[in-house]
Amino acid sequence: MPRMRSGFAMIEILITLMVVTGMIPITVLCIKPFENLLGFNEEIQDQIVLSQMRRIFLLSYEIKYSPEQITFLYQEKRRTLSCINDHLVLSPGTQIFISNIDTAYFIEKENCIYIVYERQKKQYEKILCKAY
């Protein structure tokens, strides 16, 4: 009797594997329409990063800017935000905020500091903080 039961379990496992294997193409077809939703959108990521940078600037002191960089005092340490090797980087250390940008510079408009950056021949101008 024990031999019959072990063989019966093996048949159940094989049938289960066949059913699961047959369902894979159906599952792929069901997921295919959502492929575009699963892609990485750099503009949405930029908005998230910019809100994080604005929070840092809200908690910072002695903000000074030039077209190449912004220096400020954050958590009792002197920090610099600048474009290095196609990335917007907060240093000391290497906290990368915006990646794969062609150029980036800072401007002051209406008593606010803006970042202007270009990615794939499209230019973005975003507000960062109030100029002091």
mmCIF file of C-alpha atoms in Angstrom:
data_model
loop_
_atom_site.group_PDB
_atom_site.id
_atom_site.type_symbol
_atom_site.label_atom_id
_atom_site.label_comp_id
_atom_site.label_asym_id
_atom_site.label_seq_id
_atom_site.Cartn_x
_atom_site.Cartn_y
_atom_site.Cartn_z
ATOM 1 C CA MET A 1 0.000 0.000 0.000
ATOM 2 C CA PRO A 2 2.668 2.617 0.785
ATOM 3 C CA ARG A 3 4.074 2.316 -2.738
ATOM 4 C CA MET A 4 0.748 3.194 -4.325
ATOM 5 C CA ARG A 5 0.410 6.357 -2.266
ATOM 6 C CA SER A 6 3.901 7.611 -3.115
ATOM 7 C CA GLY A 7 3.219 7.091 -6.818
ATOM 8 C CA PHE A 8 -0.131 8.831 -6.505
ATOM 9 C CA ALA A 9 1.565 11.912 -4.949
ATOM 10 C CA MET A 10 4.058 11.989 -7.832
ATOM 11 C CA ILE A 11 1.214 12.071 -10.360
ATOM 12 C CA GLU A 12 -0.442 14.942 -8.446
ATOM 13 C CA ILE A 13 2.806 16.922 -8.487
ATOM 14 C CA LEU A 14 3.240 16.375 -12.233
ATOM 15 C CA ILE A 15 -0.341 17.465 -12.950
ATOM 16 C CA THR A 16 0.151 20.564 -10.787
ATOM 17 C CA LEU A 17 3.360 21.445 -12.635
ATOM 18 C CA MET A 18 1.604 21.058 -15.991
ATOM 19 C CA VAL A 19 -1.266 23.323 -14.897
ATOM 20 C CA VAL A 20 1.106 25.987 -13.529
ATOM 21 C CA THR A 21 3.248 25.846 -16.688
ATOM 22 C CA GLY A 22 0.134 26.240 -18.806
ATOM 23 C CA MET A 23 -0.943 29.318 -16.811
ATOM 24 C CA ILE A 24 2.339 31.207 -17.344
ATOM 25 C CA PRO A 25 1.483 32.421 -20.894
ATOM 26 C CA ILE A 26 -1.965 33.532 -19.718
ATOM 27 C CA THR A 27 -0.421 35.462 -16.823
ATOM 28 C CA VAL A 28 2.086 37.149 -19.138
ATOM 29 C CA LEU A 29 -0.731 38.211 -21.472
ATOM 30 C CA CYS A 30 -2.679 39.676 -18.541
ATOM 31 C CA ILE A 31 0.328 41.672 -17.281
ATOM 32 C CA LYS A 32 1.413 42.943 -20.736
ATOM 33 C CA PRO A 33 -1.063 45.907 -20.865
ATOM 34 C CA PHE A 34 0.429 47.259 -17.608
ATOM 35 C CA GLU A 35 3.990 47.259 -18.954
ATOM 36 C CA ASN A 36 4.050 51.039 -19.447
ATOM 37 C CA LEU A 37 2.904 51.646 -15.875
ATOM 38 C CA LEU A 38 5.816 49.655 -14.504
ATOM 39 C CA GLY A 39 8.447 51.769 -16.315
ATOM 40 C CA PHE A 40 10.725 54.277 -14.591
ATOM 41 C CA ASN A 41 9.642 57.896 -15.052
ATOM 42 C CA GLU A 42 12.531 60.295 -14.408
ATOM 43 C CA GLU A 43 10.274 63.358 -14.140
ATOM 44 C CA ILE A 44 8.307 61.838 -11.259
ATOM 45 C CA GLN A 45 11.557 60.835 -9.562
ATOM 46 C CA ASP A 46 12.825 64.411 -10.015
ATOM 47 C CA GLN A 47 9.760 65.793 -8.234
ATOM 48 C CA ILE A 48 10.337 63.462 -5.282
ATOM 49 C CA VAL A 49 14.009 64.441 -5.113
ATOM 50 C CA LEU A 50 13.216 68.150 -5.352
ATOM 51 C CA SER A 51 10.821 67.890 -2.419
ATOM 52 C CA GLN A 52 13.577 66.193 -0.391
ATOM 53 C CA MET A 53 16.021 68.956 -1.339
ATOM 54 C CA ARG A 54 13.487 71.639 -0.368
ATOM 55 C CA ARG A 55 13.124 70.015 3.041
ATOM 56 C CA ILE A 56 16.891 70.093 3.511
ATOM 57 C CA PHE A 57 16.976 73.788 2.545
ATOM 58 C CA LEU A 58 14.132 74.568 4.975
ATOM 59 C CA LEU A 59 16.284 73.161 7.775
ATOM 60 C CA SER A 60 19.487 74.858 6.574
ATOM 61 C CA TYR A 61 21.237 78.107 7.439
ATOM 62 C CA GLU A 62 23.671 80.435 5.682
ATOM 63 C CA ILE A 63 22.578 79.511 2.165
ATOM 64 C CA LYS A 64 24.925 80.988 -0.450
ATOM 65 C CA TYR A 65 24.765 80.241 -4.120
ATOM 66 C CA SER A 66 26.760 80.730 -7.280
ATOM 67 C CA PRO A 67 25.808 79.477 -10.748
ATOM 68 C CA GLU A 68 27.961 76.363 -10.187
ATOM 69 C CA GLN A 69 27.003 75.403 -6.618
ATOM 70 C CA ILE A 70 25.035 76.120 -3.472
ATOM 71 C CA THR A 71 26.732 76.014 -0.079
ATOM 72 C CA PHE A 72 24.803 75.903 3.180
ATOM 73 C CA LEU A 73 24.955 74.803 6.797
ATOM 74 C CA TYR A 74 22.876 71.680 7.473
ATOM 75 C CA GLN A 75 22.996 69.654 10.705
ATOM 76 C CA GLU A 76 25.960 71.773 11.832
ATOM 77 C CA LYS A 77 28.036 70.791 8.792
ATOM 78 C CA ARG A 78 28.948 72.814 5.713
ATOM 79 C CA ARG A 79 27.330 71.159 2.659
ATOM 80 C CA THR A 80 27.682 71.788 -1.070
ATOM 81 C CA LEU A 81 25.176 70.992 -3.798
ATOM 82 C CA SER A 82 26.754 70.905 -7.257
ATOM 83 C CA CYS A 83 26.734 69.096 -10.584
ATOM 84 C CA ILE A 84 29.511 66.488 -10.790
ATOM 85 C CA ASN A 85 29.816 63.992 -13.658
ATOM 86 C CA ASP A 86 26.227 64.426 -14.889
ATOM 87 C CA HIS A 87 24.773 64.069 -11.379
ATOM 88 C CA LEU A 88 23.490 66.623 -8.881
ATOM 89 C CA VAL A 89 25.470 65.690 -5.774
ATOM 90 C CA LEU A 90 25.321 66.769 -2.135
ATOM 91 C CA SER A 91 28.752 66.656 -0.528
ATOM 92 C CA PRO A 92 30.677 65.918 1.661
ATOM 93 C CA GLY A 93 29.939 62.338 0.882
ATOM 94 C CA THR A 94 28.149 61.411 -2.308
ATOM 95 C CA GLN A 95 24.425 61.738 -2.006
ATOM 96 C CA ILE A 96 23.176 61.807 -5.601
ATOM 97 C CA PHE A 97 19.920 63.679 -6.061
ATOM 98 C CA ILE A 98 19.366 63.957 -9.819
ATOM 99 C CA SER A 99 21.041 61.552 -12.256
ATOM 100 C CA ASN A 100 21.781 61.609 -15.975
ATOM 101 C CA ILE A 101 21.649 65.365 -16.496
ATOM 102 C CA ASP A 102 23.582 67.105 -19.239
ATOM 103 C CA THR A 103 23.998 70.472 -17.509
ATOM 104 C CA ALA A 104 22.876 72.116 -14.292
ATOM 105 C CA TYR A 105 23.229 75.595 -12.852
ATOM 106 C CA PHE A 106 21.561 77.780 -10.237
ATOM 107 C CA ILE A 107 19.877 81.152 -10.720
ATOM 108 C CA GLU A 108 18.099 83.669 -8.503
ATOM 109 C CA LYS A 109 14.691 84.923 -9.549
ATOM 110 C CA GLU A 110 12.152 86.862 -7.476
ATOM 111 C CA ASN A 111 14.161 86.324 -4.281
ATOM 112 C CA CYS A 112 14.236 82.526 -4.786
ATOM 113 C CA ILE A 113 16.977 80.160 -5.890
ATOM 114 C CA TYR A 114 16.127 77.935 -8.852
ATOM 115 C CA ILE A 115 17.912 75.004 -10.401
ATOM 116 C CA VAL A 116 17.976 74.832 -14.180
ATOM 117 C CA TYR A 117 18.982 71.481 -15.609
ATOM 118 C CA GLU A 118 18.840 69.776 -18.958
ATOM 119 C CA ARG A 119 18.214 66.116 -19.670
ATOM 120 C CA GLN A 120 17.853 64.622 -23.150
ATOM 121 C CA LYS A 121 17.615 68.089 -24.764
ATOM 122 C CA LYS A 122 14.719 69.099 -22.494
ATOM 123 C CA GLN A 123 15.275 71.922 -20.016
ATOM 124 C CA TYR A 124 13.717 72.063 -16.551
ATOM 125 C CA GLU A 125 13.590 75.022 -14.167
ATOM 126 C CA LYS A 126 12.577 74.192 -10.598
ATOM 127 C CA ILE A 127 12.465 76.254 -7.426
ATOM 128 C CA LEU A 128 14.667 75.110 -4.547
ATOM 129 C CA CYS A 129 14.536 77.637 -1.747
ATOM 130 C CA LYS A 130 14.252 81.255 -0.764
ATOM 131 C CA ALA A 131 17.360 83.377 -1.294
ATOM 132 C CA TYR A 132 18.576 85.020 1.924
#
